[in-house]
mmCIF file of C-alpha atoms in Angstrom:
data_model
loop_
_atom_site.group_PDB
_atom_site.id
_atom_site.type_symbol
_atom_site.label_atom_id
_atom_site.label_comp_id
_atom_site.label_asym_id
_atom_site.label_seq_id
_atom_site.Cartn_x
_atom_site.Cartn_y
_atom_site.Cartn_z
ATOM 1 C CA MET A 33 -3.959 21.646 6.566
ATOM 2 C CA THR A 34 -2.411 19.472 3.964
ATOM 3 C CA THR A 35 -3.884 16.340 2.361
ATOM 4 C CA ALA A 36 -1.268 14.337 4.256
ATOM 5 C CA ASP A 37 -2.126 15.795 7.527
ATOM 6 C CA THR A 38 -5.765 14.977 6.918
ATOM 7 C CA VAL A 39 -4.955 11.423 5.983
ATOM 8 C CA ARG A 40 -2.750 11.089 9.109
ATOM 9 C CA ARG A 41 -5.559 12.604 11.280
ATOM 10 C CA ARG A 42 -8.190 10.091 9.986
ATOM 11 C CA ALA A 43 -5.918 7.254 10.507
ATOM 12 C CA MET A 44 -5.181 8.274 14.108
ATOM 13 C CA ALA A 45 -8.996 8.512 14.532
ATOM 14 C CA ALA A 46 -9.178 4.990 13.260
ATOM 15 C CA GLY A 47 -6.478 3.826 15.689
ATOM 16 C CA LEU A 48 -8.608 5.461 18.591
ATOM 17 C CA ILE A 49 -11.662 3.611 17.633
ATOM 18 C CA SER A 50 -9.713 0.347 17.695
ATOM 19 C CA ILE A 51 -8.319 1.165 21.149
ATOM 20 C CA CYS A 52 -11.869 1.978 22.336
ATOM 21 C CA LEU A 53 -13.312 -1.338 20.846
ATOM 22 C CA TRP A 54 -10.516 -3.336 22.540
ATOM 23 C CA SER A 55 -11.313 -1.883 25.880
ATOM 24 C CA SER A 56 -14.837 -3.510 25.651
ATOM 25 C CA LEU A 57 -13.170 -7.020 25.402
ATOM 26 C CA ALA A 58 -13.173 -7.745 29.132
ATOM 27 C CA LEU A 59 -16.736 -6.797 29.565
ATOM 28 C CA LEU A 60 -17.968 -8.645 26.679
ATOM 29 C CA SER A 61 -15.936 -11.654 27.469
ATOM 30 C CA VAL A 62 -17.456 -11.891 30.987
ATOM 31 C CA SER A 63 -20.863 -11.378 29.503
ATOM 32 C CA ALA A 64 -20.263 -14.386 26.965
ATOM 33 C CA GLY A 65 -19.608 -16.705 29.773
ATOM 34 C CA PRO A 66 -16.780 -19.585 30.160
ATOM 35 C CA ILE A 67 -16.263 -20.376 26.616
ATOM 36 C CA PRO A 68 -12.978 -21.962 25.885
ATOM 37 C CA PRO A 69 -10.636 -19.630 24.517
ATOM 38 C CA PHE A 70 -9.686 -21.103 20.972
ATOM 39 C CA GLN A 71 -13.567 -21.775 20.458
ATOM 40 C CA MET A 72 -14.116 -18.030 21.256
ATOM 41 C CA VAL A 73 -11.559 -17.017 18.748
ATOM 42 C CA ALA A 74 -12.937 -19.304 16.159
ATOM 43 C CA MET A 75 -16.505 -17.890 16.738
ATOM 44 C CA THR A 76 -15.575 -14.280 16.893
ATOM 45 C CA PHE A 77 -13.054 -14.146 14.042
ATOM 46 C CA ALA A 78 -15.571 -15.889 11.787
ATOM 47 C CA VAL A 79 -17.780 -12.914 12.463
ATOM 48 C CA GLY A 80 -14.838 -10.635 11.944
ATOM 49 C CA ALA A 81 -14.009 -12.252 8.560
ATOM 50 C CA ALA A 82 -17.603 -11.811 7.548
ATOM 51 C CA ILE A 83 -17.522 -8.205 8.118
ATOM 52 C CA GLY A 84 -14.615 -7.817 5.753
ATOM 53 C CA ILE A 85 -16.078 -10.172 3.155
ATOM 54 C CA VAL A 86 -19.428 -8.168 3.076
ATOM 55 C CA ARG A 87 -17.622 -4.852 2.956
ATOM 56 C CA ALA A 88 -15.346 -6.054 -0.014
ATOM 57 C CA ARG A 89 -17.997 -7.600 -1.913
ATOM 58 C CA ALA A 90 -20.134 -4.452 -1.572
ATOM 59 C CA ASN A 91 -17.252 -2.477 -3.007
ATOM 60 C CA GLY A 92 -16.844 -4.808 -6.062
ATOM 61 C CA VAL A 93 -13.791 -6.751 -4.855
ATOM 62 C CA GLY A 94 -13.961 -10.326 -6.284
ATOM 63 C CA TRP A 95 -13.388 -13.427 -4.415
ATOM 64 C CA ALA A 96 -9.741 -13.707 -5.868
ATOM 65 C CA GLY A 97 -9.082 -10.043 -4.603
ATOM 66 C CA LEU A 98 -9.634 -11.296 -1.112
ATOM 67 C CA VAL A 99 -7.110 -13.952 -1.159
ATOM 68 C CA GLY A 100 -4.704 -13.247 -3.825
ATOM 69 C CA TRP A 101 -1.805 -11.918 -1.516
ATOM 70 C CA PRO A 102 1.799 -12.692 -1.550
ATOM 71 C CA ALA A 103 3.014 -15.526 0.839
ATOM 72 C CA ARG A 104 4.894 -12.922 3.017
ATOM 73 C CA VAL A 105 1.593 -11.002 3.490
ATOM 74 C CA TRP A 106 -0.177 -14.100 4.403
ATOM 75 C CA LEU A 107 2.562 -14.985 6.949
ATOM 76 C CA LEU A 108 2.592 -11.557 8.515
ATOM 77 C CA GLY A 109 -1.242 -11.353 8.750
ATOM 78 C CA ILE A 110 -1.701 -14.843 10.240
ATOM 79 C CA GLY A 111 1.325 -14.536 12.315
ATOM 80 C CA GLY A 112 -0.089 -11.448 13.901
ATOM 81 C CA LEU A 113 -3.746 -12.499 14.436
ATOM 82 C CA PHE A 114 -3.623 -16.103 15.063
ATOM 83 C CA GLY A 115 0.055 -16.078 16.528
ATOM 84 C CA TYR A 116 -0.744 -13.377 19.077
ATOM 85 C CA HIS A 117 -3.908 -15.083 20.432
ATOM 86 C CA ALA A 118 -2.340 -18.546 20.540
ATOM 87 C CA LEU A 119 0.621 -17.346 22.418
ATOM 88 C CA TYR A 120 -1.555 -15.243 24.742
ATOM 89 C CA PHE A 121 -3.847 -18.310 25.529
ATOM 90 C CA ALA A 122 -0.793 -20.408 26.233
ATOM 91 C CA ALA A 123 0.764 -17.805 28.518
ATOM 92 C CA LEU A 124 -2.471 -17.625 30.511
ATOM 93 C CA GLN A 125 -2.377 -21.289 30.937
ATOM 94 C CA LEU A 126 1.145 -21.298 32.286
ATOM 95 C CA ALA A 127 1.320 -17.979 34.339
ATOM 96 C CA PRO A 128 -1.119 -15.959 36.530
ATOM 97 C CA PRO A 129 -3.016 -13.675 34.489
ATOM 98 C CA ALA A 130 -2.032 -10.390 36.031
ATOM 99 C CA GLU A 131 1.565 -10.979 35.472
ATOM 100 C CA ALA A 132 0.993 -12.371 31.843
ATOM 101 C CA ASN A 133 -1.000 -9.364 30.977
ATOM 102 C CA LEU A 134 1.579 -6.893 32.224
ATOM 103 C CA ILE A 135 4.278 -8.497 30.240
ATOM 104 C CA ASN A 136 1.834 -8.627 27.150
ATOM 105 C CA TYR A 137 1.326 -4.930 27.505
ATOM 106 C CA LEU A 138 4.843 -4.323 26.496
ATOM 107 C CA TRP A 139 3.501 -4.474 22.881
ATOM 108 C CA PRO A 140 2.650 -0.666 22.671
ATOM 109 C CA LEU A 141 6.262 0.107 24.003
ATOM 110 C CA LEU A 142 7.815 -2.248 21.432
ATOM 111 C CA ILE A 143 5.787 -0.691 18.755
ATOM 112 C CA VAL A 144 7.324 2.694 19.511
ATOM 113 C CA LEU A 145 10.882 1.017 19.722
ATOM 114 C CA LEU A 146 10.550 -1.151 16.728
ATOM 115 C CA SER A 147 9.127 1.752 14.518
ATOM 116 C CA ALA A 148 12.600 3.057 13.845
ATOM 117 C CA PRO A 149 14.544 -0.253 12.777
ATOM 118 C CA LEU A 150 11.511 -1.715 10.967
ATOM 119 C CA ALA A 151 9.518 1.148 9.658
ATOM 120 C CA GLY A 152 12.151 3.882 9.112
ATOM 121 C CA GLU A 153 10.528 6.221 11.721
ATOM 122 C CA ARG A 154 12.683 8.702 13.527
ATOM 123 C CA LEU A 155 12.304 8.588 17.171
ATOM 124 C CA HIS A 156 12.375 11.494 19.526
ATOM 125 C CA TRP A 157 12.248 11.891 23.225
ATOM 126 C CA PRO A 158 8.576 12.579 23.421
ATOM 127 C CA HIS A 159 7.746 9.297 21.703
ATOM 128 C CA LEU A 160 10.018 7.388 24.127
ATOM 129 C CA ALA A 161 8.878 9.243 27.314
ATOM 130 C CA GLY A 162 5.234 8.945 26.383
ATOM 131 C CA ALA A 163 5.456 5.236 25.824
ATOM 132 C CA ALA A 164 7.350 4.943 29.094
ATOM 133 C CA LEU A 165 4.762 6.924 31.016
ATOM 134 C CA GLY A 166 2.055 4.751 29.418
ATOM 135 C CA PHE A 167 3.672 1.420 30.659
ATOM 136 C CA SER A 168 4.334 2.986 33.903
ATOM 137 C CA GLY A 169 0.508 3.665 34.230
ATOM 138 C CA VAL A 170 -0.254 0.058 33.244
ATOM 139 C CA ALA A 171 2.372 -1.300 35.781
ATOM 140 C CA LEU A 172 0.906 0.678 38.488
ATOM 141 C CA LEU A 173 -2.581 -0.567 37.884
ATOM 142 C CA ALA A 174 -1.267 -4.002 37.670
ATOM 143 C CA PHE A 175 0.834 -3.902 40.872
ATOM 144 C CA GLY A 176 -2.127 -2.177 42.509
ATOM 145 C CA ARG A 177 -3.812 -5.688 42.128
ATOM 146 C CA GLY A 178 -0.965 -7.519 43.629
ATOM 147 C CA LEU A 179 1.777 -9.271 41.483
ATOM 148 C CA SER A 180 3.963 -12.019 42.362
ATOM 149 C CA PHE A 181 6.453 -13.160 39.695
ATOM 150 C CA ALA A 182 7.750 -16.635 40.348
ATOM 151 C CA ASP A 183 10.315 -18.730 38.663
ATOM 152 C CA ASN A 184 8.015 -21.809 38.132
ATOM 153 C CA HIS A 185 5.988 -19.520 35.759
ATOM 154 C CA ALA A 186 8.989 -18.550 33.619
ATOM 155 C CA LEU A 187 7.562 -20.300 30.406
ATOM 156 C CA GLY A 188 4.357 -18.444 30.681
ATOM 157 C CA TYR A 189 6.211 -15.149 31.113
ATOM 158 C CA LEU A 190 8.227 -15.962 28.124
ATOM 159 C CA LEU A 191 5.171 -16.723 25.985
ATOM 160 C CA ALA A 192 3.529 -13.523 27.330
ATOM 161 C CA LEU A 193 6.663 -11.710 25.855
ATOM 162 C CA GLY A 194 6.236 -13.479 22.572
ATOM 163 C CA CYS A 195 2.722 -12.109 22.522
ATOM 164 C CA ALA A 196 4.110 -8.636 22.995
ATOM 165 C CA PHE A 197 6.651 -9.051 20.211
ATOM 166 C CA ALA A 198 3.968 -10.845 17.820
ATOM 167 C CA TRP A 199 1.490 -7.781 17.945
ATOM 168 C CA SER A 200 4.148 -5.215 17.845
ATOM 169 C CA ILE A 201 6.082 -6.699 14.838
ATOM 170 C CA TYR A 202 2.785 -7.323 13.069
ATOM 171 C CA SER A 203 1.769 -3.765 13.699
ATOM 172 C CA VAL A 204 5.020 -2.094 12.502
ATOM 173 C CA LEU A 205 5.452 -4.357 9.537
ATOM 174 C CA SER A 206 2.024 -3.804 8.338
ATOM 175 C CA ARG A 207 3.252 -0.270 7.621
ATOM 176 C CA ARG A 208 5.711 -1.767 5.087
ATOM 177 C CA PHE A 209 2.773 -3.388 3.331
ATOM 178 C CA GLY A 210 0.883 -0.360 2.974
ATOM 179 C CA GLU A 211 -0.071 -0.982 -0.605
ATOM 180 C CA THR A 212 -2.135 -4.153 0.728
ATOM 181 C CA PRO A 213 -5.644 -3.093 0.959
ATOM 182 C CA THR A 214 -7.499 -3.381 4.385
ATOM 183 C CA ASP A 215 -9.614 -6.119 2.603
ATOM 184 C CA ALA A 216 -6.829 -8.500 3.291
ATOM 185 C CA ILE A 217 -7.747 -8.569 7.173
ATOM 186 C CA ALA A 218 -10.783 -10.545 6.000
ATOM 187 C CA ALA A 219 -8.761 -13.267 4.781
ATOM 188 C CA PHE A 220 -6.392 -13.201 7.788
ATOM 189 C CA CYS A 221 -9.500 -13.438 10.067
ATOM 190 C CA ALA A 222 -10.945 -16.437 8.231
ATOM 191 C CA ALA A 223 -7.561 -18.271 8.254
ATOM 192 C CA SER A 224 -7.280 -17.425 11.879
ATOM 193 C CA ALA A 225 -10.798 -18.625 12.625
ATOM 194 C CA LEU A 226 -9.922 -22.010 10.893
ATOM 195 C CA LEU A 227 -6.707 -22.439 12.730
ATOM 196 C CA SER A 228 -8.426 -21.714 15.964
ATOM 197 C CA LEU A 229 -11.110 -24.196 15.197
ATOM 198 C CA VAL A 230 -8.415 -26.899 14.700
ATOM 199 C CA CYS A 231 -6.903 -26.050 17.986
ATOM 200 C CA HIS A 232 -10.338 -26.110 19.701
ATOM 201 C CA LEU A 233 -11.096 -29.510 18.328
ATOM 202 C CA ALA A 234 -7.706 -30.775 19.367
ATOM 203 C CA PHE A 235 -7.421 -29.312 22.883
ATOM 204 C CA GLU A 236 -10.745 -28.092 24.122
ATOM 205 C CA HIS A 237 -14.166 -29.314 24.958
ATOM 206 C CA THR A 238 -16.989 -27.194 23.185
ATOM 207 C CA VAL A 239 -19.006 -25.185 25.449
ATOM 208 C CA TRP A 240 -21.898 -23.034 23.866
ATOM 209 C CA PRO A 241 -23.235 -19.752 25.157
ATOM 210 C CA ALA A 242 -25.620 -20.566 27.727
ATOM 211 C CA THR A 243 -28.139 -17.572 27.177
ATOM 212 C CA GLY A 244 -29.277 -15.154 24.619
ATOM 213 C CA THR A 245 -27.320 -12.604 26.259
ATOM 214 C CA ALA A 246 -24.276 -14.631 26.153
ATOM 215 C CA TRP A 247 -24.848 -15.307 22.267
ATOM 216 C CA LEU A 248 -25.286 -11.404 21.825
ATOM 217 C CA ALA A 249 -21.992 -10.862 23.616
ATOM 218 C CA VAL A 250 -20.161 -13.295 21.428
ATOM 219 C CA LEU A 251 -21.531 -11.522 18.278
ATOM 220 C CA ALA A 252 -20.624 -8.180 19.661
ATOM 221 C CA LEU A 253 -17.083 -9.425 20.187
ATOM 222 C CA GLY A 254 -17.017 -10.423 16.551
ATOM 223 C CA LEU A 255 -18.412 -7.216 15.395
ATOM 224 C CA GLY A 256 -16.129 -5.067 17.579
ATOM 225 C CA PRO A 257 -12.950 -5.931 19.402
ATOM 226 C CA ALA A 258 -12.398 -9.253 17.643
ATOM 227 C CA GLY A 259 -13.603 -7.852 14.281
ATOM 228 C CA SER A 260 -13.825 -4.388 12.982
ATOM 229 C CA ALA A 261 -11.037 -3.238 15.414
ATOM 230 C CA PHE A 262 -8.448 -5.099 13.406
ATOM 231 C CA TYR A 263 -9.660 -3.218 10.173
ATOM 232 C CA PHE A 264 -9.427 0.273 11.845
ATOM 233 C CA TRP A 265 -5.952 -0.576 13.137
ATOM 234 C CA ASP A 266 -4.779 -1.797 9.874
ATOM 235 C CA HIS A 267 -5.573 1.583 8.535
ATOM 236 C CA ALA A 268 -4.232 3.295 11.613
ATOM 237 C CA VAL A 269 -0.791 1.646 11.447
ATOM 238 C CA LYS A 270 -0.374 2.045 7.737
ATOM 239 C CA ARG A 271 -1.395 5.741 7.552
ATOM 240 C CA GLY A 272 -1.043 7.183 11.114
ATOM 241 C CA ASP A 273 1.821 8.146 13.367
ATOM 242 C CA ILE A 274 2.892 4.622 14.551
ATOM 243 C CA ARG A 275 4.956 6.190 17.218
ATOM 244 C CA ALA A 276 2.141 8.036 18.811
ATOM 245 C CA LEU A 277 -0.270 5.124 18.327
ATOM 246 C CA GLY A 278 2.009 2.954 20.475
ATOM 247 C CA ALA A 279 1.904 5.278 23.430
ATOM 248 C CA ILE A 280 -1.824 5.943 23.071
ATOM 249 C CA SER A 281 -2.593 2.193 22.965
ATOM 250 C CA TYR A 282 -1.721 2.034 26.854
ATOM 251 C CA ALA A 283 -5.210 3.650 27.194
ATOM 252 C CA THR A 284 -6.656 0.161 26.403
ATOM 253 C CA PRO A 285 -6.303 -1.505 29.778
ATOM 254 C CA ILE A 286 -7.092 1.673 31.677
ATOM 255 C CA LEU A 287 -10.477 2.166 29.689
ATOM 256 C CA SER A 288 -11.053 -1.610 30.080
ATOM 257 C CA THR A 289 -10.929 -1.314 33.841
ATOM 258 C CA ALA A 290 -13.066 1.859 33.807
ATOM 259 C CA ILE A 291 -15.596 0.118 31.851
ATOM 260 C CA LEU A 292 -15.698 -2.869 34.351
ATOM 261 C CA VAL A 293 -16.016 -0.431 37.342
ATOM 262 C CA ALA A 294 -18.891 1.293 35.474
ATOM 263 C CA PHE A 295 -20.736 -2.020 35.065
ATOM 264 C CA GLY A 296 -20.037 -2.867 38.790
ATOM 265 C CA LEU A 297 -17.533 -5.665 37.904
ATOM 266 C CA ALA A 298 -14.575 -4.026 39.406
ATOM 267 C CA GLU A 299 -13.987 -1.736 42.261
ATOM 268 C CA PRO A 300 -13.069 1.986 41.601
ATOM 269 C CA SER A 301 -9.647 2.934 43.137
ATOM 270 C CA GLY A 302 -7.117 5.856 43.355
ATOM 271 C CA THR A 303 -4.733 3.716 41.608
ATOM 272 C CA LEU A 304 -6.891 3.545 38.583
ATOM 273 C CA ILE A 305 -7.135 7.530 38.488
ATOM 274 C CA ALA A 306 -3.396 7.772 38.867
ATOM 275 C CA ALA A 307 -2.835 5.124 36.129
ATOM 276 C CA ALA A 308 -5.165 7.074 33.959
ATOM 277 C CA LEU A 309 -3.414 10.227 34.396
ATOM 278 C CA LEU A 310 -0.041 8.635 33.564
ATOM 279 C CA VAL A 311 -1.349 7.089 30.433
ATOM 280 C CA THR A 312 -3.138 10.411 29.354
ATOM 281 C CA ALA A 313 0.085 12.364 29.988
ATOM 282 C CA GLY A 314 2.266 9.822 27.927
ATOM 283 C CA ALA A 315 -0.349 9.840 25.047
ATOM 284 C CA ALA A 316 -0.354 13.741 24.932
ATOM 285 C CA LEU A 317 3.366 13.710 25.081
ATOM 286 C CA ALA A 318 3.991 11.178 22.239
ATOM 287 C CA SER A 319 1.370 12.858 19.934
ATOM 288 C CA ARG A 320 2.619 16.395 20.626
ATOM 289 C CA GLU A 321 3.911 16.634 16.954
ATOM 290 C CA LEU A 322 0.187 16.139 15.736
ATOM 291 C CA TRP A 323 -0.930 18.944 17.973
ATOM 292 C CA LYS A 324 1.901 21.227 16.822
ATOM 293 C CA ARG A 325 0.621 20.607 13.315
ATOM 294 C CA GLN A 326 -2.855 21.442 14.103
ATOM 295 C CA SER A 327 -1.771 24.810 15.688
ATOM 296 C CA LEU A 328 0.480 25.675 12.818
ATOM 297 C CA SER A 329 -2.168 24.877 10.152
ATOM 298 C CA ASP A 330 -4.784 26.947 12.235
#
């Protein structure tokens, strides 16, 4: 196995860690209680920023090294992290959550499609078929719960589509800034936390976690899906196979639902199993080049 293969495999492992962390988002959000969305982002992103700052300082990175990025890097980072969440919360206000989430989960498919024009990757049929299978699995799970797209929610659907484009463009373009160290994520999280705080003060009423368990859930969100997951994802999209990552990302809602079932917060169903099989097949198909390299190196 070459050094390049080793780097790519480690990056793919980092991407899988991000996906696993994001799959815990629903459970932890339920445990945290009814905290307003922008307040939640401000709190958890502050924890996420602290992770990166502590890591960078421990590695000898000075304060200037945490913020001294070109304007285009700042625009990409804040647009990706804050822009995605702002659009997402707005979409949930203007459209039913199930429909908005399904449209939002076009982002893995868009990552695959945009990797060619924006990151210079070559797309082959396994990448496209794998992403299509993944989206089919998520759509099956969503329609199993009952969906009803209505014209009066068109703006919410459009904002959800904006979410999908915001995160996919951020992920793909991050690859073009591969020279920017992952330490930059700490700055993006800090800026996004401040912007979210401004939005919270302008549009929401403060609701603090009601119990010790709720506070621990907020901390866990900041340490995991709203914190370290972004650092792992940054490494993954810059060093891994971004086409395969897009298809594999469809495991996030499937794992999330499975976790809710495991904790008794959702009902098990045959639809979940069928959706999981579709996503697994899509992920295996999209990442077949990695497996072929493994067998050749062995």
